[in-house]
PDB file of C-alpha atoms in Angstrom:
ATOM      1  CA  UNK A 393      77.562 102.161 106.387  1.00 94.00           C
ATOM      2  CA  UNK A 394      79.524 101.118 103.551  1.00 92.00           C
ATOM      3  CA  UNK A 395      77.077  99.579 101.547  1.00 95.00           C
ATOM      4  CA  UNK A 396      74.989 102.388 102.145  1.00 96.00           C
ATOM      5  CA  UNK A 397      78.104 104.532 100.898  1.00 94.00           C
ATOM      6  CA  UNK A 398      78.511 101.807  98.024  1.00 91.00           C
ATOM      7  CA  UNK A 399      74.624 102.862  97.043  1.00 94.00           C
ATOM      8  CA  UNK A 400      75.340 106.496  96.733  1.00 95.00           C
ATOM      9  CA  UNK A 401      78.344 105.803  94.763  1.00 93.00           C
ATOM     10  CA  UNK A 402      76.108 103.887  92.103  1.00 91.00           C
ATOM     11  CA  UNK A 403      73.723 106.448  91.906  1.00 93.00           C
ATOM     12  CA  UNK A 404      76.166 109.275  91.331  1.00 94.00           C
ATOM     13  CA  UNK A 405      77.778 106.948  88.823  1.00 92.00           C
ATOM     14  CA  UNK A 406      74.572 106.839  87.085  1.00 90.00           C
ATOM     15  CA  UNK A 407      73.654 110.032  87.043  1.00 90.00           C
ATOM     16  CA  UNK A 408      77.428 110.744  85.269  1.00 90.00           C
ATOM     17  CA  UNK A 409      76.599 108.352  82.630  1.00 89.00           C
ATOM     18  CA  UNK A 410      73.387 109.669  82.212  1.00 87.00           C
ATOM     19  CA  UNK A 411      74.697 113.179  81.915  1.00 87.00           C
ATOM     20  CA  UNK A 412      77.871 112.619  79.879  1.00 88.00           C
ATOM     21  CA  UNK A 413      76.422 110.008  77.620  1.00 86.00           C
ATOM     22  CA  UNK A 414      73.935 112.360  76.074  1.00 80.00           C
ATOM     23  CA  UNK A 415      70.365 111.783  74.857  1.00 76.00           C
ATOM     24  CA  UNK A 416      70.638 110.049  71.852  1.00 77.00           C
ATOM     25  CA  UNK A 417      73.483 107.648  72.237  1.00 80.00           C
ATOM     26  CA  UNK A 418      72.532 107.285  76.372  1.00 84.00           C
ATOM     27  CA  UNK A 419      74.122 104.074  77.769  1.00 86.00           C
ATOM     28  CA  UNK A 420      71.102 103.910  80.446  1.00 83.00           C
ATOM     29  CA  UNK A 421      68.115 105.032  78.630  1.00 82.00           C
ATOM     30  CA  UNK A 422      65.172 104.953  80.892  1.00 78.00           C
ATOM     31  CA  UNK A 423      62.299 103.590  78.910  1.00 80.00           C
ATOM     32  CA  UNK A 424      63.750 101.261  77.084  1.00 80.00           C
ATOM     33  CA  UNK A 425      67.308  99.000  78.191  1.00 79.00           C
ATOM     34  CA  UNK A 426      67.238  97.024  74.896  1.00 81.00           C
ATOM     35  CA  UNK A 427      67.902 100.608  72.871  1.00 81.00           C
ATOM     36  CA  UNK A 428      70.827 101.684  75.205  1.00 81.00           C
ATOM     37  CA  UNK A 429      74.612 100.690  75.292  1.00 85.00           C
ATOM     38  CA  UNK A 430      74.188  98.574  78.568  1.00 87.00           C
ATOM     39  CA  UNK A 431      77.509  97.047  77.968  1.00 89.00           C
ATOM     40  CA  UNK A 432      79.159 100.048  77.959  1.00 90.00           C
ATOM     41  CA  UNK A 433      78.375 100.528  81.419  1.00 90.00           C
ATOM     42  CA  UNK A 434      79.104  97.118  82.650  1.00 92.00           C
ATOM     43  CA  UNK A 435      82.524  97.617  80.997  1.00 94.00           C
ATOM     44  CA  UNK A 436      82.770 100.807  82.976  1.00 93.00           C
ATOM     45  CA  UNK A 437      82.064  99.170  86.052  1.00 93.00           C
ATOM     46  CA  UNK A 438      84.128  96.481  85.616  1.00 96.00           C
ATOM     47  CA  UNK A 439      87.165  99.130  84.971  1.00 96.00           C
ATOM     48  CA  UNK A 440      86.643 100.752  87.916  1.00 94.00           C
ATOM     49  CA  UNK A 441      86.957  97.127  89.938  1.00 95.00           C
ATOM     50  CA  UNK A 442      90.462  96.239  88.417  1.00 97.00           C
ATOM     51  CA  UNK A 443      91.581  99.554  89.936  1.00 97.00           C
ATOM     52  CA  UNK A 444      90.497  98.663  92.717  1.00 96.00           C
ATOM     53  CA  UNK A 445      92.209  95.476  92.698  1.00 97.00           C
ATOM     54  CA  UNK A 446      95.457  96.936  91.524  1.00 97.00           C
ATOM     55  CA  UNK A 447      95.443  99.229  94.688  1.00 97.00           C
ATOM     56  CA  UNK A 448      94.699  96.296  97.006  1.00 96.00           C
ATOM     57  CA  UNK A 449      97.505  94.193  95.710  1.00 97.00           C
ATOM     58  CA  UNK A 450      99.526  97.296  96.026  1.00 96.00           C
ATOM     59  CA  UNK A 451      98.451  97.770  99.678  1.00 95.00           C
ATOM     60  CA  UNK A 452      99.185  93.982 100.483  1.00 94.00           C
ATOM     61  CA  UNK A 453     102.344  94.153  98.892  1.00 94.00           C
ATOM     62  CA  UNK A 454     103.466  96.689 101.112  1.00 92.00           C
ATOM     63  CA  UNK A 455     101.927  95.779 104.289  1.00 90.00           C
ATOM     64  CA  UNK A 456     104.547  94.626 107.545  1.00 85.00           C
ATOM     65  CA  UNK A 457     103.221  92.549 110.172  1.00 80.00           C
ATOM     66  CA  UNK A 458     103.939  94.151 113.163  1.00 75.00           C
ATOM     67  CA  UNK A 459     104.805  92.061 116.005  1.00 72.00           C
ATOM     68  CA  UNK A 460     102.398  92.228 119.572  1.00 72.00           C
ATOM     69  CA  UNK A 461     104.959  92.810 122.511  1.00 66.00           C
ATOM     70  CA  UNK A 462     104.641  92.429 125.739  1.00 59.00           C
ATOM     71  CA  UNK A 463     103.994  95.625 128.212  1.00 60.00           C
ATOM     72  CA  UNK A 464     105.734  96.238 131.329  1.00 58.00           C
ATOM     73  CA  UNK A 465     105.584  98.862 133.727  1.00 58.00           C
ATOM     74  CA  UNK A 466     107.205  99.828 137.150  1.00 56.00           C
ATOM     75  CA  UNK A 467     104.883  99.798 139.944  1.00 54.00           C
ATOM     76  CA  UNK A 468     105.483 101.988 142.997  1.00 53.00           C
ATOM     77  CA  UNK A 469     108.926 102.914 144.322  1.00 50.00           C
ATOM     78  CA  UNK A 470     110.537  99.650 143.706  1.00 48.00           C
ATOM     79  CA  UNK A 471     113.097  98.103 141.133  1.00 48.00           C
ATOM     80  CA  UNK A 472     110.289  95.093 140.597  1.00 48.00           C
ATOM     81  CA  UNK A 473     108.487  95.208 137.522  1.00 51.00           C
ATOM     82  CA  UNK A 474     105.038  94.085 136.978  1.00 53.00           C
ATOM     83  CA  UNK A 475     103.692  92.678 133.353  1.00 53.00           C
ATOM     84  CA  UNK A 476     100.206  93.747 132.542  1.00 53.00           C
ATOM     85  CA  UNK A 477      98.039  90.846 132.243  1.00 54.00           C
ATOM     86  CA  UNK A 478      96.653  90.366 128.397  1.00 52.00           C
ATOM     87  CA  UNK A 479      95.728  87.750 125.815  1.00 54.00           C
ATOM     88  CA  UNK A 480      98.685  87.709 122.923  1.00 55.00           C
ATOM     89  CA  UNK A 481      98.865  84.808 119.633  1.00 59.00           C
ATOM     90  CA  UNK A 482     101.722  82.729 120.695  1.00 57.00           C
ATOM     91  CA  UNK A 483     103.552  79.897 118.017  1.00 57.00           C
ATOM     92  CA  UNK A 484     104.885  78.133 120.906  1.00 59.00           C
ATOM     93  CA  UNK A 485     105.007  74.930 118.380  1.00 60.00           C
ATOM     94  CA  UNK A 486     107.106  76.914 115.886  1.00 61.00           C
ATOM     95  CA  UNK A 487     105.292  75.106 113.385  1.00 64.00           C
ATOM     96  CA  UNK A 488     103.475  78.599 111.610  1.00 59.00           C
ATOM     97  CA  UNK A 489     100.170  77.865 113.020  1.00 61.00           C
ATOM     98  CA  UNK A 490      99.333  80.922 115.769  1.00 58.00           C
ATOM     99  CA  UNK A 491      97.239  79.881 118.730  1.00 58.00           C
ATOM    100  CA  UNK A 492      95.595  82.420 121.603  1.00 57.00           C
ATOM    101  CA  UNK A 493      97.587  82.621 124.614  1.00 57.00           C
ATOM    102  CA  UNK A 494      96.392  83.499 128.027  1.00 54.00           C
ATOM    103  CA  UNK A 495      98.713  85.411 130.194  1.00 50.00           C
ATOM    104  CA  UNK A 496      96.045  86.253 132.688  1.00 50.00           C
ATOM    105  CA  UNK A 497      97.076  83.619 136.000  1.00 47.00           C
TER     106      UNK A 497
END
């Protein structure tokens, strides 16, 4: 889906060069590439990527880790509490590498 999204995107990003770049100075002419402004377009294109970079280091700068915890819920009438079962990453080495733990007995 998102390359097919990426696709449209292209050709509407054509089209707007085609239309705002006019006839005789057309960055994409389409008979003849060697007449047309071709770099123009790659420049373009390559503008549009550093913005997107600059928002992904902006995203990354502000994303938190959040922390899995483990669940627990009350069963029946009684005090006891029961832990629901799961998988959870576990650095039981404390050494920064995260392994898959199995709390499922």
């Amino acid at each position: 889906m998102t390359i097919s999204m990426g696709n449209y995107i292209g050709t509407l990003l054509v089209s707007l060069v085609h239309k705002y770049t006019g006839r005789e100075n057309n960055w994409l002419p389409d008979w003849n590439l060697n007449r047309g402004r071709l770099e123009y377009y790659y420049l373009l294109v390559s503008g549009i990527q550093v913005i997107n970079l600059v928002y992904y280091l902006i995203c990354a700068w502000f994303y938190t880790y959040k922390a899995i915890e483990e669940i627990s819920i009350k069963e029946g009438d009684g005090d006891e509490e029961d832990k629901i079962p799961h998988k959870r990453l576990s650095d039981a080495n404390a050494n920064g590498d995260l392994e898959l733990a199995n709390d499922i007995e």
